[in-house]
Coordinates of C-alpha atoms and ligand atoms in Angstrom, one line a residue:
Chain A
M1 CA 22.6 17.9 3.0
T2 CA 21.4 15.0 5.6
P3 CA 18.4 13.3 6.1
S4 CA 18.1 14.8 9.5
E5 CA 17.8 18.0 7.6
S6 CA 15.6 16.9 5.1
G7 CA 13.0 15.8 8.0
S8 CA 11.4 19.3 8.7
T9 CA 10.5 19.9 6.0
G10 CA 8.1 16.3 5.6
G11 CA 4.4 16.6 5.4
G12 CA 2.4 16.9 8.1
P13 CA 1.9 14.5 10.4
A14 CA -9.8 -7.9 -20.0
N15 CA -9.1 -8.3 -23.1
S16 CA -7.6 -11.5 -23.4
T17 CA -8.5 -15.5 -22.6
P18 CA -7.8 -16.0 -19.4
S19 CA -4.5 -18.9 -18.9
S20 CA -4.9 -21.8 -16.5
G21 CA -1.3 -22.7 -15.3
A22 CA 0.4 -22.4 -18.8
P23 CA 4.1 -22.6 -17.6
L24 CA 5.6 -19.1 -17.9
H25 CA 8.4 -18.3 -20.5
T26 CA 11.4 -16.1 -18.9
S27 CA 12.6 -15.3 -22.8
R28 CA 8.6 -13.6 -22.8
L29 CA 9.4 -11.4 -19.7
V30 CA 11.9 -9.0 -20.4
R31 CA 11.7 -5.3 -19.1
I32 CA 15.2 -4.3 -18.9
D33 CA 16.4 -1.7 -22.0
D34 CA 19.9 -2.1 -22.4
T35 CA 19.9 0.3 -24.6
Q36 CA 19.5 3.5 -22.4
P37 CA 20.0 4.3 -18.8
P38 CA 17.0 5.3 -16.5
P39 CA 16.7 8.5 -15.0
D40 CA 18.9 8.2 -11.5
A41 CA 19.6 4.8 -12.2
D42 CA 22.8 5.0 -10.3
C43 CA 20.7 5.1 -6.9
V44 CA 17.5 3.9 -8.2
L45 CA 16.6 0.4 -8.8
S46 CA 13.5 0.9 -9.5
S47 CA 9.8 2.8 -9.2
R48 CA 6.7 1.7 -8.6
I49 CA 3.0 3.1 -7.9
R50 CA 0.4 1.1 -6.9
L51 CA -3.3 1.4 -6.7
A52 CA -6.0 -0.6 -4.4
R53 CA -9.3 -0.6 -5.8
N54 CA -13.1 -2.5 -4.9
L55 CA -15.7 -3.5 -5.9
L56 CA -18.8 -1.9 -4.6
G57 CA -21.8 -5.0 -3.6
F58 CA -18.6 -7.3 -3.3
H59 CA -17.4 -8.4 0.6
F60 CA -13.6 -7.9 0.8
V61 CA -11.2 -10.7 0.0
N62 CA -10.6 -11.7 3.6
K63 CA -14.5 -11.9 4.5
A64 CA -15.6 -13.3 0.8
S65 CA -16.8 -16.6 -0.3
P66 CA -15.0 -18.5 -2.6
P67 CA -17.8 -18.1 -5.4
M68 CA -17.8 -14.7 -4.7
L69 CA -14.1 -14.7 -5.2
A70 CA -14.2 -16.4 -8.5
D71 CA -17.0 -13.8 -9.8
V72 CA -14.5 -10.8 -9.0
V73 CA -12.0 -12.6 -11.0
H74 CA -14.3 -12.8 -13.8
R75 CA -15.3 -9.3 -13.5
V76 CA -12.0 -7.8 -13.8
Q77 CA -11.3 -10.5 -16.5
S78 CA -14.5 -9.4 -18.6
A79 CA -13.5 -5.5 -18.2
R80 CA -11.4 -3.9 -20.9
L81 CA -7.6 -3.0 -19.7
G82 CA -6.3 0.0 -21.9
G83 CA -3.4 1.7 -21.6
P84 CA -0.1 -0.5 -20.8
F85 CA -2.5 -3.7 -21.7
T86 CA -3.2 -2.2 -25.0
G87 CA -0.1 -3.8 -26.4
G88 CA -1.4 -7.0 -25.2
V89 CA -1.9 -8.9 -22.0
R90 CA -1.5 -12.3 -20.1
W91 CA -3.9 -13.3 -17.4
V92 CA -2.4 -15.8 -15.3
N93 CA -4.7 -18.2 -13.1
V94 CA -2.5 -18.0 -10.0
Q95 CA -4.6 -20.5 -8.2
A96 CA -3.7 -23.3 -10.9
T97 CA -0.1 -21.5 -11.0
A98 CA 2.7 -24.1 -10.1
A99 CA 4.9 -22.8 -6.9
G100 CA 8.0 -22.3 -8.9
D101 CA 6.3 -20.0 -11.5
R102 CA 4.4 -18.2 -8.9
L103 CA 7.9 -17.4 -7.4
L104 CA 9.0 -16.2 -10.5
L105 CA 6.2 -13.7 -10.7
F106 CA 7.1 -12.9 -6.8
E107 CA 10.7 -12.5 -7.9
R108 CA 9.8 -10.2 -11.1
N109 CA 8.1 -7.8 -9.0
L110 CA 4.6 -8.5 -10.8
I111 CA 2.8 -10.6 -7.5
S112 CA 3.1 -9.9 -3.7
R113 CA 4.3 -12.1 -1.9
P114 CA 0.7 -13.4 0.0
F115 CA -0.4 -13.6 -3.1
V116 CA 2.2 -16.3 -3.8
E117 CA 1.2 -18.1 -1.1
A118 CA -2.9 -17.6 -0.6
Q119 CA -5.3 -20.4 -1.4
H120 CA -8.8 -18.8 -2.8
P121 CA -8.9 -17.7 -6.2
R122 CA -7.3 -15.0 -7.6
G123 CA -5.4 -13.8 -10.9
V124 CA -3.2 -11.5 -12.4
A125 CA -2.9 -9.5 -15.6
I126 CA 0.3 -8.3 -16.8
S127 CA 1.0 -6.6 -19.6
S128 CA 3.5 -7.8 -22.2
D129 CA 5.9 -5.1 -21.5
E130 CA 5.8 -5.8 -18.2
T131 CA 4.9 -2.9 -16.8
A132 CA 1.7 -3.0 -15.6
S133 CA 0.1 -5.5 -13.5
V134 CA -3.6 -5.9 -12.1
M135 CA -3.8 -8.6 -9.2
V136 CA -7.0 -9.7 -8.4
N137 CA -8.1 -10.8 -5.0
E138 CA -4.9 -9.5 -3.1
E139 CA -6.0 -7.9 0.0
D140 CA -8.1 -5.7 -1.9
H141 CA -10.2 -6.9 -5.4
L142 CA -7.5 -5.0 -7.5
R143 CA -4.1 -3.5 -6.9
L144 CA -3.1 -2.4 -10.1
Q145 CA 0.8 -1.6 -10.2
M146 CA 3.3 0.4 -12.6
L147 CA 6.9 -0.9 -12.3
A148 CA 9.7 0.9 -14.1
P149 CA 13.2 1.1 -13.7
G150 CA 15.5 4.0 -12.5
L151 CA 13.3 7.1 -10.9
Q152 CA 10.0 7.4 -13.3
L153 CA 6.7 8.0 -10.7
V154 CA 5.7 11.3 -12.9
P155 CA 5.1 9.5 -16.0
L156 CA 4.2 6.3 -13.9
A157 CA 1.5 7.9 -12.2
E158 CA 0.0 9.5 -15.4
R159 CA -0.5 6.0 -16.9
M160 CA -1.6 4.8 -13.9
F161 CA -4.5 7.1 -13.4
A162 CA -5.3 6.7 -17.3
L163 CA -5.9 3.0 -16.4
D164 CA -8.0 3.4 -13.4
A165 CA -10.1 6.4 -15.2
E166 CA -10.6 3.5 -18.3
L167 CA -11.3 0.5 -15.5
E168 CA -13.8 2.8 -13.9
H169 CA -16.3 2.7 -16.9
A170 CA -16.6 -1.1 -16.6
L171 CA -16.0 -1.6 -12.8
E172 CA -18.0 0.2 -9.8
F173 CA -15.4 1.2 -7.3
A174 CA -16.3 1.4 -3.7
F175 CA -16.0 5.0 -3.0
H176 CA -16.9 7.2 0.3
P177 CA -17.1 10.8 0.0
R178 CA -15.4 11.3 3.5
F179 CA -13.3 8.8 3.1
G180 CA -12.3 8.1 -0.6
Y181 CA -11.4 4.3 -2.4
L182 CA -12.3 2.3 0.4
T183 CA -9.8 -0.5 0.9
A184 CA -10.1 -4.1 3.4
C185 CA -7.0 -2.5 5.6
P186 CA -8.4 0.9 6.9
T187 CA -5.2 2.3 6.5
N188 CA -5.4 2.6 3.2
V189 CA -8.2 4.1 2.5
G190 CA -8.0 7.9 0.8
T191 CA -5.7 7.7 -2.7
G192 CA -5.8 4.4 -2.1
M193 CA -2.3 5.0 -3.5
R194 CA 1.5 3.6 -2.7
I195 CA 4.3 5.0 -4.3
S196 CA 7.7 3.6 -3.6
A197 CA 11.7 3.5 -5.1
M198 CA 13.8 0.8 -4.9
L199 CA 17.2 2.5 -3.5
H200 CA 20.6 1.5 -3.7
L201 CA 22.6 3.1 -0.9
P202 CA 26.1 1.6 -0.8
A203 CA 28.2 4.2 0.1
L204 CA 26.1 5.3 3.0
R205 CA 26.0 1.6 4.5
L206 CA 29.4 2.0 3.9
L207 CA 30.2 5.4 5.9
E208 CA 27.3 3.7 8.6
E209 CA 24.7 6.5 7.6
L210 CA 22.0 4.0 7.3
D211 CA 20.1 5.0 10.8
K212 CA 20.3 8.2 9.9
V213 CA 19.0 7.4 6.8
Q214 CA 16.1 4.8 8.2
R215 CA 15.4 7.6 11.0
A216 CA 14.9 10.7 8.5
A217 CA 12.7 8.3 6.2
K218 CA 10.0 7.8 9.7
D219 CA 10.2 11.9 10.1
L220 CA 9.4 11.7 6.7
H221 CA 6.2 9.2 7.1
L222 CA 7.7 6.4 5.0
A223 CA 8.1 3.2 5.3
V224 CA 11.7 1.7 4.7
R225 CA 11.2 -1.9 3.7
G226 CA 13.5 -4.4 2.2
F227 CA 14.9 -5.6 -1.2
H228 CA 11.3 -7.4 -1.6
G229 CA 9.2 -5.3 0.0
E230 CA 6.5 -5.6 2.6
G231 CA 7.3 -8.3 5.6
T232 CA 11.3 -8.0 4.5
D233 CA 14.2 -6.7 6.1
A234 CA 16.2 -4.2 4.4
L235 CA 18.6 -6.4 2.7
G236 CA 22.1 -5.5 2.5
D237 CA 22.4 -1.8 0.1
F238 CA 18.7 -2.0 -1.1
F239 CA 16.5 -0.1 0.6
Q240 CA 12.3 0.5 -0.6
V241 CA 11.1 3.3 0.7
S242 CA 7.5 4.2 0.8
N243 CA 4.5 6.5 1.3
Q244 CA 2.1 5.6 4.6
V245 CA -0.1 8.5 4.0
T246 CA -3.1 8.2 1.5
L247 CA -5.6 10.4 3.2
G248 CA -5.9 13.8 3.0
R249 CA -3.9 14.6 0.3
S250 CA -4.2 14.4 -3.6
E251 CA -2.4 11.8 -5.7
H252 CA -1.0 14.8 -7.8
D253 CA 0.5 16.2 -4.3
I254 CA 1.9 12.7 -3.1
V255 CA 3.8 11.8 -6.1
E256 CA 5.3 15.4 -6.8
E257 CA 6.3 15.2 -3.1
F258 CA 7.7 11.9 -3.4
S259 CA 9.6 11.8 -6.6
S260 CA 10.6 15.5 -7.0
V261 CA 11.3 16.5 -2.8
I262 CA 11.3 13.5 -1.0
V263 CA 13.6 10.8 -3.2
P264 CA 16.1 13.2 -4.7
R265 CA 17.2 14.1 -1.4
F266 CA 18.1 10.2 -0.7
I267 CA 19.9 10.5 -3.8
A268 CA 21.9 13.5 -3.2
Y269 CA 23.0 12.2 0.0
E270 CA 24.2 9.2 -1.0
R271 CA 26.2 10.3 -4.2
A272 CA 27.7 13.1 -1.5
A273 CA 28.8 9.8 0.5
R274 CA 30.0 8.2 -2.7
K275 CA 32.1 11.5 -3.7
A276 CA 33.3 11.5 0.2
L277 CA 34.7 8.0 -0.2
L278 CA 36.0 8.6 -3.2
E279 CA 38.1 11.4 -2.0
R280 CA 38.6 10.2 1.2
D281 CA 40.7 6.9 0.2
A282 CA 39.4 5.8 -3.8
A283 CA 41.9 2.9 -3.5
S284 CA 40.1 1.4 -0.4
L285 CA 36.9 1.6 -2.8
D286 CA 38.1 0.7 -5.7
D287 CA 39.5 -2.5 -4.0
R288 CA 35.9 -3.5 -2.1
I289 CA 34.4 -3.0 -5.9
Y290 CA 37.2 -5.1 -7.8
R291 CA 37.5 -8.3 -5.0
A292 CA 33.7 -8.1 -5.1
L293 CA 34.5 -8.8 -8.6
G294 CA 37.2 -11.8 -8.2
I295 CA 34.7 -13.1 -6.3
L296 CA 31.6 -13.4 -8.8
R297 CA 34.2 -14.7 -11.3
T298 CA 35.7 -17.3 -9.6
C299 CA 33.4 -19.0 -7.0
R300 CA 32.3 -22.0 -7.2
L301 CA 29.6 -21.6 -4.2
L302 CA 27.1 -18.7 -3.7
T303 CA 24.4 -18.0 -1.4
L304 CA 21.8 -15.4 -2.6
D305 CA 22.6 -12.9 0.1
E306 CA 26.5 -12.9 -0.6
A307 CA 25.6 -12.6 -4.7
I308 CA 23.3 -9.8 -4.2
K309 CA 25.8 -8.4 -1.6
F310 CA 28.8 -8.2 -4.2
L311 CA 26.4 -7.4 -6.9
S312 CA 25.4 -4.7 -5.2
R313 CA 29.3 -3.4 -4.9
L314 CA 29.5 -3.9 -8.6
R315 CA 26.4 -1.7 -8.9
L316 CA 28.3 1.1 -7.5
G317 CA 31.5 0.3 -9.5
A318 CA 29.5 0.7 -13.1
S319 CA 27.6 3.4 -11.6
T320 CA 30.5 5.7 -10.0
G321 CA 32.4 4.8 -13.3
R322 CA 35.2 3.2 -11.2
L323 CA 34.2 0.1 -13.0
T324 CA 33.6 0.2 -16.7
E325 CA 33.6 -3.8 -17.9
V326 CA 30.5 -4.6 -16.6
P327 CA 27.4 -2.6 -17.1
L328 CA 24.9 -1.4 -15.3
A329 CA 22.2 -2.9 -17.0
L330 CA 24.3 -6.8 -17.0
I331 CA 24.0 -6.4 -13.1
D332 CA 21.0 -5.4 -12.9
R333 CA 19.9 -8.0 -14.9
L334 CA 22.2 -10.1 -12.4
L335 CA 20.2 -9.4 -9.6
L336 CA 17.3 -10.5 -10.8
E337 CA 18.0 -13.7 -12.3
V338 CA 20.3 -14.9 -9.4
Q339 CA 16.8 -15.2 -7.4
P340 CA 15.4 -19.0 -6.7
A341 CA 13.0 -19.5 -9.2
H342 CA 14.8 -17.4 -12.1
L343 CA 17.8 -19.5 -11.8
S344 CA 15.9 -22.6 -11.4
R345 CA 14.3 -22.2 -14.5
A346 CA 17.7 -20.6 -16.2
T347 CA 20.0 -23.7 -15.0
G348 CA 17.5 -26.6 -14.4
C349 CA 18.8 -26.7 -10.6
E350 CA 16.5 -27.5 -7.5
L351 CA 15.1 -24.9 -5.6
G352 CA 17.1 -24.0 -2.8
E353 CA 19.9 -26.0 -3.9
D354 CA 21.2 -23.9 -5.9
R355 CA 24.3 -22.4 -4.7
A356 CA 26.5 -24.0 -7.2
A357 CA 24.5 -23.2 -10.1
R358 CA 24.3 -19.5 -9.2
A359 CA 27.9 -19.4 -8.9
E360 CA 28.4 -21.0 -12.4
F361 CA 25.7 -18.7 -13.6
V362 CA 27.1 -15.9 -12.1
R363 CA 30.6 -16.7 -14.0
R364 CA 29.7 -17.1 -16.9
S365 CA 27.4 -13.9 -16.9
L366 CA 30.6 -11.9 -15.9
R367 CA 33.5 -13.7 -18.3
Chain B
M1 CA -2.3 -5.0 26.1
Q2 CA -5.3 -2.7 26.5
R3 CA -8.2 -4.0 24.6
L4 CA -9.9 -1.1 23.1
C5 CA -13.9 -0.2 23.1
D6 CA -15.7 -2.2 20.3
C7 CA -17.1 1.6 19.5
C8 CA -14.5 4.4 19.7
S9 CA -11.2 4.1 20.6
N10 CA -11.2 4.8 24.3
P11 CA -9.9 1.8 26.6
A12 CA -12.5 -0.7 27.6
T13 CA -13.6 -1.0 30.7
V14 CA -16.6 -3.4 30.8
H15 CA -16.0 -7.0 29.1
E16 CA -18.8 -9.1 28.6
T17 CA -19.9 -12.3 26.8
L18 CA -22.9 -12.6 25.4
V19 CA -24.6 -15.4 23.5
E20 CA -27.0 -15.2 21.0
N21 CA -28.9 -17.6 19.2
G22 CA -26.5 -19.9 20.5
V23 CA -23.6 -17.9 19.3
K24 CA -21.1 -16.5 21.6
T25 CA -20.0 -13.1 21.6
E26 CA -17.4 -10.8 23.4
V27 CA -18.6 -7.5 23.7
H28 CA -15.4 -5.2 24.9
L29 CA -17.1 -1.1 25.8
C30 CA -16.1 2.2 27.2
A31 CA -17.9 2.8 30.0
E32 CA -20.0 5.9 27.8
H33 CA -20.8 2.8 25.4
A34 CA -21.6 0.5 27.6
V35 CA -24.5 2.7 28.9
E36 CA -25.5 3.4 25.8
R37 CA -25.9 -0.3 24.5
G38 CA -27.7 -1.2 28.1
L39 CA -24.8 -2.7 29.8
I40 CA -24.6 -0.3 32.4
V41 CA -27.5 1.5 33.8
P42 CA -26.9 4.6 35.3
G43 CA -28.0 4.6 38.6
P44 CA -28.2 7.3 41.7
H45 CA -24.7 7.0 43.0
G46 CA -22.9 7.2 39.1
P47 CA -23.0 4.6 36.7
A48 CA -23.2 1.0 38.0
L49 CA -22.2 -2.0 36.2
V50 CA -25.0 -4.6 36.0
V51 CA -23.7 -7.8 35.3
A52 CA -24.7 -9.1 31.6
K53 CA -26.7 -12.2 33.2
L54 CA -28.8 -10.0 35.3
L55 CA -29.8 -8.3 31.7
Q56 CA -30.0 -11.7 29.5
G57 CA -33.6 -11.7 28.7
Q58 CA -34.1 -7.8 28.7
V59 CA -31.6 -6.1 26.8
P60 CA -31.8 -8.2 23.7
A61 CA -28.0 -8.9 22.7
R62 CA -28.5 -7.9 18.7
R63 CA -28.4 -4.4 20.8
A64 CA -25.5 -5.1 22.2
V65 CA -23.1 -5.8 19.3
K66 CA -23.2 -3.7 16.7
T67 CA -22.7 -5.6 13.1
C68 CA -22.6 -4.6 10.1
P69 CA -25.8 -5.4 8.4
T70 CA -24.1 -6.7 5.0
C71 CA -21.2 -8.5 6.1
G72 CA -21.6 -9.4 9.7
S73 CA -18.3 -7.7 10.8
S74 CA -18.2 -6.3 14.2
M75 CA -15.7 -3.7 15.4
Q76 CA -13.9 -5.9 17.6
A77 CA -13.6 -8.4 14.4
I78 CA -12.4 -5.5 12.3
R79 CA -9.7 -4.4 14.8
E80 CA -8.3 -8.2 15.3
A81 CA -8.1 -8.7 11.6
G82 CA -6.8 -5.4 10.8
L83 CA -9.5 -5.4 7.6
A84 CA -12.9 -4.4 7.3
G85 CA -15.4 -6.7 5.7
C86 CA -16.9 -4.7 2.9
P87 CA -17.0 -1.4 1.4
L88 CA -20.9 -0.9 3.9
C89 CA -18.6 -1.6 7.3
Y90 CA -17.5 1.9 6.7
R91 CA -21.0 3.2 6.1
H92 CA -22.1 1.4 9.6
F93 CA -18.8 1.8 11.7
D94 CA -18.2 5.9 10.0
E95 CA -17.5 7.1 13.6
E96 CA -15.3 3.9 14.9
L97 CA -13.6 3.8 11.7
G98 CA -13.2 7.6 11.3
A99 CA -11.7 7.7 15.1
L100 CA -9.1 4.7 13.7
I101 CA -8.3 6.2 10.0
T102 CA -7.3 9.7 11.3
R103 CA -4.9 8.2 14.0
A104 CA -3.1 6.0 11.2
Q105 CA -2.7 9.4 8.8
G106 CA -1.5 11.6 11.0
G107 CA -4.3 13.3 11.9
A108 CA -5.9 13.8 7.9
S109 CA -10.2 13.1 7.8
V110 CA -11.1 13.7 4.7
H111 CA -10.2 12.1 1.2
V112 CA -8.6 15.0 -1.2
G113 CA -8.1 13.8 -4.9
R114 CA -9.4 11.6 -7.5
H115 CA -12.7 9.8 -7.4
P116 CA -15.1 7.9 -9.4
A117 CA -17.4 9.4 -12.0
H118 CA -20.5 7.7 -10.4
A119 CA -19.3 9.4 -7.0
A120 CA -18.9 13.1 -8.1
E121 CA -22.8 14.0 -7.0
L122 CA -21.6 12.0 -3.6
V123 CA -18.7 14.2 -3.3
D124 CA -20.4 17.3 -4.3
R125 CA -23.2 16.9 -1.8
A126 CA -20.7 16.6 0.9
A127 CA -18.8 19.6 0.0
L128 CA -21.8 21.6 0.1
R129 CA -22.5 19.9 3.3
N130 CA -19.6 20.7 5.2
K131 CA -19.8 24.3 3.3
L132 CA -23.9 24.7 4.9
A133 CA -22.6 23.2 8.2
R134 CA -19.4 25.7 8.5
E135 CA -21.9 28.6 7.8
L136 CA -24.6 26.8 10.5
R137 CA -21.5 27.3 12.6
E138 CA -20.7 30.7 12.5
A139 CA -24.6 32.2 12.3
V140 CA -25.1 29.9 15.7
S141 CA -22.2 31.6 17.4
R142 CA -23.5 34.8 16.3
E143 CA -27.0 34.1 17.5
E144 CA -28.4 34.5 13.9
Y145 CA -31.0 31.9 14.9
E146 CA -33.4 32.5 12.0
R147 CA -30.5 32.3 9.2
A148 CA -29.3 29.1 11.4
A149 CA -33.0 27.7 11.0
K150 CA -32.7 28.3 7.2
I151 CA -29.6 26.7 7.2
R152 CA -30.5 23.7 8.7
D153 CA -33.3 23.3 6.9
R154 CA -31.1 23.1 3.9
L155 CA -28.8 20.7 5.2
Q156 CA -31.9 18.1 6.2
A157 CA -32.9 18.7 2.6
L158 CA -29.7 17.4 1.6
G159 CA -30.6 13.9 3.2
G160 CA -28.0 14.3 6.1
Q161 CA -28.9 15.8 9.6
A162 CA -27.9 18.6 11.2
S163 CA -26.1 16.7 13.5
D164 CA -24.3 14.8 11.1
A165 CA -23.3 18.3 9.5
F166 CA -21.7 19.3 13.0
A167 CA -19.8 15.8 12.6
E168 CA -18.3 16.8 9.2
I169 CA -17.4 20.3 10.5
D170 CA -13.8 19.8 11.3
T171 CA -13.3 18.9 7.4
S172 CA -14.1 22.3 6.5
A173 CA -10.7 23.2 6.9
A174 CA -9.5 20.4 3.7
E175 CA -12.3 21.9 1.9
E176 CA -10.9 25.2 1.9
G177 CA -7.7 23.9 0.7
G178 CA -9.1 23.3 -2.2
A179 CA -9.6 19.5 -1.3
L180 CA -12.9 18.9 -2.7
P181 CA -14.3 19.9 -6.2
Ligands
ZN1 ZN1 -16.5 3.5 23.5
ZN2 ZN1 -19.3 -5.2 6.6

């Protein structure tokens, strides 16, 4: 099966006290479960669902005054967040949070890049297990987000709609009978839902098939982005695909097609490419994987791009069984921990002056 | 880049700067909407462009630039920012945003799926209005005018205009697909 074939069947055209700027502790931000590999983790790093919601009677964020925005934060904070938040919720006053901590939240996919940089009153609620977050005053008043490792969109969607239904008791969401949920950007109206999967496609890249993947994604009305979502280029072997159509199809249909038809096609295509590589020249593939391990275990200076490039090769090795000495969970944890804010937190190095610290950190982790 | 009409998605052919209460606003309209806003006066030899300077004092500027009464956004501002100003912009620029949304969504024009409990009645009413509008169209095409008049009265009792209902006729296909409850 090729992505171009797949193109033909594509769809038609608060309950806790807000903390203000208290430093974050990485030790408390643990998401990765080492005991059990998540579904389809060989090709899918993580799944995410976002819902955009806005409050009736308030201007959208781009047009609202700072006091109005502060009022929105206050209202959402006084609403009871159920579902994944029942185990504990941490409110972060992002406006009062240090730049390094904001970046840390971004690297953990809990807030978006524009949310890091913005100046206006805003906050984020984070569930204690870090699977759920609610950004208040991003482009929309609320951006509800659920995140899970591997491909787990169906259970994520169920939890998301439970949270949405619970919030609806406390907050009146802007809704139009024809346009659906109203969002600041007219292209997000309808369900206001974006679902995405972060795919790991190293074999397709090696076989120079990624252009085809990009084209297939376009035919399927998907957006393709890089490691850190919106506004980033596809970085190395990682591709984030997400739905673009939000109107005219139910949430259920969108999730169903995306998670049981579209993403499995990319997975099947990548698995076929891995098989082809192994059959053609296993020694070359092994050499590629073990050279990467050699570099990561011995290097003295390591940029972020290099780290991701070589970790991706280890990931390919671990998920195909060619590399057994480094577990997949460790590789995925390193993909997060080599990011600048995480590294700075772990090693005390300066943001941006971190090549030596990154090399040492990775060497130790892979010892 | 071709600038689009502030009121619809046609290319703008009339560009004017209007001054109201000392605030300068630019207006970009297609010929049709320029006539509607009084910036073009249809003459005996087809529409004649009337320069805004001549019209100042005759045509109140507020009629020329439609803005959202709640947040003050004009359609042009919404286009430039890529963002609406408030939920009511969608009611106020219903037609213009509807065209833009349908283009962005590959032809889809009606929401299908979840809705907040408070909107249940709204959704039901929209579904009923769509159904009646379809019946009205059928009745008219079969020249059953008496039945058509009755349907029109029911539509009007629903709070929408018969002409609004016609605007929603296109949505009936989605409804048949089990779209709306
Ligand atoms: Zn026009
Ligand atoms: Zn408005």
